[in-house]
PDB file of N, CA and C in Angstrom:
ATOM      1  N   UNK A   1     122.749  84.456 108.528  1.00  0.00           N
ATOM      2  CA  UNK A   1     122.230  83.251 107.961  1.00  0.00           C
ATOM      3  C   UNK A   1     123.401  82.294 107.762  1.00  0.00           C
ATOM      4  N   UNK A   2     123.043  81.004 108.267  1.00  0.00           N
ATOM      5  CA  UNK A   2     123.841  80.034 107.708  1.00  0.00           C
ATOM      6  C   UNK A   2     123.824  78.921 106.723  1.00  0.00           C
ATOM      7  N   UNK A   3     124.542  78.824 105.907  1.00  0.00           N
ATOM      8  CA  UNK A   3     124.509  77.998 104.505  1.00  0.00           C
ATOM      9  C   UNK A   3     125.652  77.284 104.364  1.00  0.00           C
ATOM     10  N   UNK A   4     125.016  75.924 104.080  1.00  0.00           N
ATOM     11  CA  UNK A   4     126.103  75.162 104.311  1.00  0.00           C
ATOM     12  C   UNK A   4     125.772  74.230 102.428  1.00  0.00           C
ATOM     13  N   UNK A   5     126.873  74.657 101.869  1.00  0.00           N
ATOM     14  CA  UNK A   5     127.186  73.968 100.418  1.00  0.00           C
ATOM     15  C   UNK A   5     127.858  73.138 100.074  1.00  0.00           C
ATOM     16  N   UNK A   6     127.611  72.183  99.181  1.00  0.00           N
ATOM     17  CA  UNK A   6     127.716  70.944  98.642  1.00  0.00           C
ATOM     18  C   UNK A   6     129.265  71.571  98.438  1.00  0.00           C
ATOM     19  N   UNK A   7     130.529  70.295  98.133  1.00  0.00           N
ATOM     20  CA  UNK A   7     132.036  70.635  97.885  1.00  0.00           C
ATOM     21  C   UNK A   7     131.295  71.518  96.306  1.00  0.00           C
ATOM     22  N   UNK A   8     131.066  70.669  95.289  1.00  0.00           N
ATOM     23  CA  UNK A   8     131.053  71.157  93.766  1.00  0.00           C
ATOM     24  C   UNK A   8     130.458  72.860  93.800  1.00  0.00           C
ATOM     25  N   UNK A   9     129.697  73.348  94.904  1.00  0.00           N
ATOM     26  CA  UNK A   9     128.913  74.257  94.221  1.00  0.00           C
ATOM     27  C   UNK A   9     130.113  75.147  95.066  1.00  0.00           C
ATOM     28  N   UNK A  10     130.277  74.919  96.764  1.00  0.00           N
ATOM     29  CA  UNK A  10     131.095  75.492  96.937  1.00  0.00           C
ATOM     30  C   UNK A  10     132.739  76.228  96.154  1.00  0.00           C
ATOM     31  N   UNK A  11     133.322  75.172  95.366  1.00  0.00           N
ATOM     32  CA  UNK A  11     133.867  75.180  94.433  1.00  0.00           C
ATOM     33  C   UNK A  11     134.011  76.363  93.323  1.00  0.00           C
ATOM     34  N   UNK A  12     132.400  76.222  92.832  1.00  0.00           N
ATOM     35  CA  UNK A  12     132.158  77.031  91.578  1.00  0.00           C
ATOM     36  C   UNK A  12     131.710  78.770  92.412  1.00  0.00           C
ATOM     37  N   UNK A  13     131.498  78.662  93.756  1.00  0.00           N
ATOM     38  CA  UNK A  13     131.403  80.353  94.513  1.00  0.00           C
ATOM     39  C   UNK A  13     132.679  80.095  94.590  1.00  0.00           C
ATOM     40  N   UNK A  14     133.970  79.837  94.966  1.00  0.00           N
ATOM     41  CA  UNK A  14     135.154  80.547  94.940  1.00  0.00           C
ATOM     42  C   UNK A  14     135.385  80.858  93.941  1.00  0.00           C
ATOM     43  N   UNK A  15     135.768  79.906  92.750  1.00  0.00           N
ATOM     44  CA  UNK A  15     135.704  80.754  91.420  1.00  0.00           C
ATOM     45  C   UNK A  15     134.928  81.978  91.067  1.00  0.00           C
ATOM     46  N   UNK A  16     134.016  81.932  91.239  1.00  0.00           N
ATOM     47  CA  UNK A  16     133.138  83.186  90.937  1.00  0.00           C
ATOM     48  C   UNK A  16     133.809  84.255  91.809  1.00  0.00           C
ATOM     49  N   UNK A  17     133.765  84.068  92.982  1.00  0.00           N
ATOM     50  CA  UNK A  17     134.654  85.470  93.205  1.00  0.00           C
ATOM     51  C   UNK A  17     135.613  85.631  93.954  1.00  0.00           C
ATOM     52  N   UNK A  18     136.546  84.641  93.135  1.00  0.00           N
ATOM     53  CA  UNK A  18     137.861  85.083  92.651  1.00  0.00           C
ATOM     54  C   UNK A  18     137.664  85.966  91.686  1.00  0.00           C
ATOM     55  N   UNK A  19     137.192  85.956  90.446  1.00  0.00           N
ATOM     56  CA  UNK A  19     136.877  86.374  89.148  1.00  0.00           C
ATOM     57  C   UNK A  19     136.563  87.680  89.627  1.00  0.00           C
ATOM     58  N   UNK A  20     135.301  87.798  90.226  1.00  0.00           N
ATOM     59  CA  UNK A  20     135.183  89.240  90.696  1.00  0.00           C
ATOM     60  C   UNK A  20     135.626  90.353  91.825  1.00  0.00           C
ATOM     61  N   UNK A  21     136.632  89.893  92.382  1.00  0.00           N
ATOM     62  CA  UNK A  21     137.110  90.296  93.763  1.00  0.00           C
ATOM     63  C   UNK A  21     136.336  90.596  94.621  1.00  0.00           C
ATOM     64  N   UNK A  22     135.179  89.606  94.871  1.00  0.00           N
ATOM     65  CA  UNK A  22     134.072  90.005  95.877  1.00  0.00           C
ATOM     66  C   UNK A  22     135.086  89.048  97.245  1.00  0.00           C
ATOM     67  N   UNK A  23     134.277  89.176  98.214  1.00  0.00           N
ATOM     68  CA  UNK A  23     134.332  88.454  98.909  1.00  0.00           C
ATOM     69  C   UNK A  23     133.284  87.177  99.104  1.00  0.00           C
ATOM     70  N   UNK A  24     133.231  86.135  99.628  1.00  0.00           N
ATOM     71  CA  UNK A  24     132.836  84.898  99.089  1.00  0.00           C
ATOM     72  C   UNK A  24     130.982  85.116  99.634  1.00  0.00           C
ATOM     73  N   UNK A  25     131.055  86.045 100.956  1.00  0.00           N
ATOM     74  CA  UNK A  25     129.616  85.964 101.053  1.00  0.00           C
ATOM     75  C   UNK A  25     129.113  86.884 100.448  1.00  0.00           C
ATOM     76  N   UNK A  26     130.019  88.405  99.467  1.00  0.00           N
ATOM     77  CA  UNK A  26     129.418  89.226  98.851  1.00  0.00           C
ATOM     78  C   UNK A  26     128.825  88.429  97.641  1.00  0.00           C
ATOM     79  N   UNK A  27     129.636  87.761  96.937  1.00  0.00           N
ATOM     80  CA  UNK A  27     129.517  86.746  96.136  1.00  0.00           C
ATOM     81  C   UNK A  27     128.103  86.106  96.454  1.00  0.00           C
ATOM     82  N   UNK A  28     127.853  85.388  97.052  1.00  0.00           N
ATOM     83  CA  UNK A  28     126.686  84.390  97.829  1.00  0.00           C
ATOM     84  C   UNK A  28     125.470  85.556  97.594  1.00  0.00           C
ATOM     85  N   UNK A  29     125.660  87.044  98.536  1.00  0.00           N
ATOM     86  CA  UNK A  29     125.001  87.770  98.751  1.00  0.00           C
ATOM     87  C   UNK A  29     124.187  87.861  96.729  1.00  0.00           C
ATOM     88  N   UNK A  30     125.169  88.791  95.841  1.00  0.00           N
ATOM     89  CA  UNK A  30     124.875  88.963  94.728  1.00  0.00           C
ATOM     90  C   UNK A  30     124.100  88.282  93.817  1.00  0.00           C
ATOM     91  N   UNK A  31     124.434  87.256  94.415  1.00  0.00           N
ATOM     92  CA  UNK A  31     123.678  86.007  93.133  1.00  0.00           C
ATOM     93  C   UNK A  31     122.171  85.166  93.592  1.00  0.00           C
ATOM     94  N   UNK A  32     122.502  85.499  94.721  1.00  0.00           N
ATOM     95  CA  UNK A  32     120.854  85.245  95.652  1.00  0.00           C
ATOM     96  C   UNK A  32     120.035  86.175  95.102  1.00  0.00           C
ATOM     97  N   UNK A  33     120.169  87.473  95.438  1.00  0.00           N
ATOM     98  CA  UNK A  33     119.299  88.216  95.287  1.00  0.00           C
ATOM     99  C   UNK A  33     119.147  88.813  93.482  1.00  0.00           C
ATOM    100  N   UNK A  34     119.794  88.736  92.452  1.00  0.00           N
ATOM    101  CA  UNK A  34     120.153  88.538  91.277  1.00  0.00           C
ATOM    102  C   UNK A  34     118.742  87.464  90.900  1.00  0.00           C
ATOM    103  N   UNK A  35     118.954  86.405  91.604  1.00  0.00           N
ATOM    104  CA  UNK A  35     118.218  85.283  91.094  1.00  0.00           C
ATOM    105  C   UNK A  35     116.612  85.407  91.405  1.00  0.00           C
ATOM    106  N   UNK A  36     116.396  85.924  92.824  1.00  0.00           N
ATOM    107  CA  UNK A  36     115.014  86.167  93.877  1.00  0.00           C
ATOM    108  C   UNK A  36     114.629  87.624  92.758  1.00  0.00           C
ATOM    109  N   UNK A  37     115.125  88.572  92.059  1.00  0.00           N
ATOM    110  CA  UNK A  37     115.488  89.444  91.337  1.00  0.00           C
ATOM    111  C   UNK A  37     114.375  89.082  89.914  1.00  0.00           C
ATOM    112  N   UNK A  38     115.403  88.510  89.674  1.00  0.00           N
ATOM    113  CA  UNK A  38     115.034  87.598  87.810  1.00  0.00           C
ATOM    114  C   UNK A  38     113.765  86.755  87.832  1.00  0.00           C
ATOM    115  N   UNK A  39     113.348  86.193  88.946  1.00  0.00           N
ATOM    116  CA  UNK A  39     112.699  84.503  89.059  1.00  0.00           C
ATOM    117  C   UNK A  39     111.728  84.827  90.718  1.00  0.00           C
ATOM    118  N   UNK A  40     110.531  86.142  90.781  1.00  0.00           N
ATOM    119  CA  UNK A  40     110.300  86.770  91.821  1.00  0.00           C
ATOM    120  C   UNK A  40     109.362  85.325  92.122  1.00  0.00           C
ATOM    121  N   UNK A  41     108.275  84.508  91.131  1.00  0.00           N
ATOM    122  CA  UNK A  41     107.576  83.455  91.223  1.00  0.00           C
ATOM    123  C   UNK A  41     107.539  82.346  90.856  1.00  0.00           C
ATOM    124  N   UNK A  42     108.925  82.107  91.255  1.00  0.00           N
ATOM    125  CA  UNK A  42     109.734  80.762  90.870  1.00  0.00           C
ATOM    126  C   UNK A  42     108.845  79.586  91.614  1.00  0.00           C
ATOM    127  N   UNK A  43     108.704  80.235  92.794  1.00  0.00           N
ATOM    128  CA  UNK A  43     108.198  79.367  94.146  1.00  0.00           C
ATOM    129  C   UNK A  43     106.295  79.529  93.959  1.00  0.00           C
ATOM    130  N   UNK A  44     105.664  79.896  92.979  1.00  0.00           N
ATOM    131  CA  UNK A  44     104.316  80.586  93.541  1.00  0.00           C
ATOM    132  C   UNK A  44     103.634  79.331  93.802  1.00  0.00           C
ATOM    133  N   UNK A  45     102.404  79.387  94.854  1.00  0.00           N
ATOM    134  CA  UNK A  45     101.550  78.624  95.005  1.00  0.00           C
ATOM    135  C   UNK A  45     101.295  77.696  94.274  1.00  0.00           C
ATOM    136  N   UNK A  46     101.137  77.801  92.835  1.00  0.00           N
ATOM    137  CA  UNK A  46     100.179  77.414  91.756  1.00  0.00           C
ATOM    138  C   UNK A  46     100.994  76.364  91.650  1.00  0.00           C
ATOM    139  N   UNK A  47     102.524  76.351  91.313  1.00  0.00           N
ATOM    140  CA  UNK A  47     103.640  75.493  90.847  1.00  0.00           C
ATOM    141  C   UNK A  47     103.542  74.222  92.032  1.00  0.00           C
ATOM    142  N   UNK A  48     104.090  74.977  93.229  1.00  0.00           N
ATOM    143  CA  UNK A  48     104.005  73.976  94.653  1.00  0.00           C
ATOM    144  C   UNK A  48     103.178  73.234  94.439  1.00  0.00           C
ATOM    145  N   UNK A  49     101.777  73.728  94.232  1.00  0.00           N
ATOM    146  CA  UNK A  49     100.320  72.870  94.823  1.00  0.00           C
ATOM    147  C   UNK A  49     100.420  71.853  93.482  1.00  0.00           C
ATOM    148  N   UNK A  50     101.060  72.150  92.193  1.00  0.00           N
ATOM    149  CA  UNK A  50     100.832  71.354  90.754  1.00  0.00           C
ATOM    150  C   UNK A  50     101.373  70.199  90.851  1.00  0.00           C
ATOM    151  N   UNK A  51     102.728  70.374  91.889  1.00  0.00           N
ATOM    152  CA  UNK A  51     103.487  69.379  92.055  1.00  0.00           C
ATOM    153  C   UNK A  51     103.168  68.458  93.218  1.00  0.00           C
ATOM    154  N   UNK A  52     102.865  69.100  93.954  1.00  0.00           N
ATOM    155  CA  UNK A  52     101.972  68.052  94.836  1.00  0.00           C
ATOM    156  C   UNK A  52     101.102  67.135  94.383  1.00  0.00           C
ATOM    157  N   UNK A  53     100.599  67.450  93.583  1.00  0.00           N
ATOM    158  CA  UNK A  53      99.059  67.168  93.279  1.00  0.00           C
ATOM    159  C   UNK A  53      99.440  65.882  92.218  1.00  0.00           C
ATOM    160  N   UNK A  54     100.771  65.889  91.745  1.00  0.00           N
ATOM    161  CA  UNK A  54     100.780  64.958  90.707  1.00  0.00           C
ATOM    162  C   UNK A  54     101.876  63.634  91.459  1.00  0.00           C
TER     163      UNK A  54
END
């Protein structure tokens, strides 16, 4: 997969792992799925269609 990030956010993933001695796409990797993890219906139908609709 390719991902291409803003300078600022890019920025704040090197810091991050620097901090953790990941490597930058283990890093990327961790916090994606951390988040898809925490927040499984962040995206659900109901939200999409609410926002459409208004």
């Amino acid at each position: 997969m390719l991902l291409r990030l803003d300078e600022d956010t890019n920025r704040l993933l090197i810091k991050a792992k620097d901090r953790s001695s990941r490597s930058k796409t283990a890093e990327a990797y961790m916090r994606l799925r951390d988040h898809l993890e925490r927040f499984p219906d962040f995206y659900n139908s109901e939200t999409v269609e609410g926002k459409k609709a208004q």
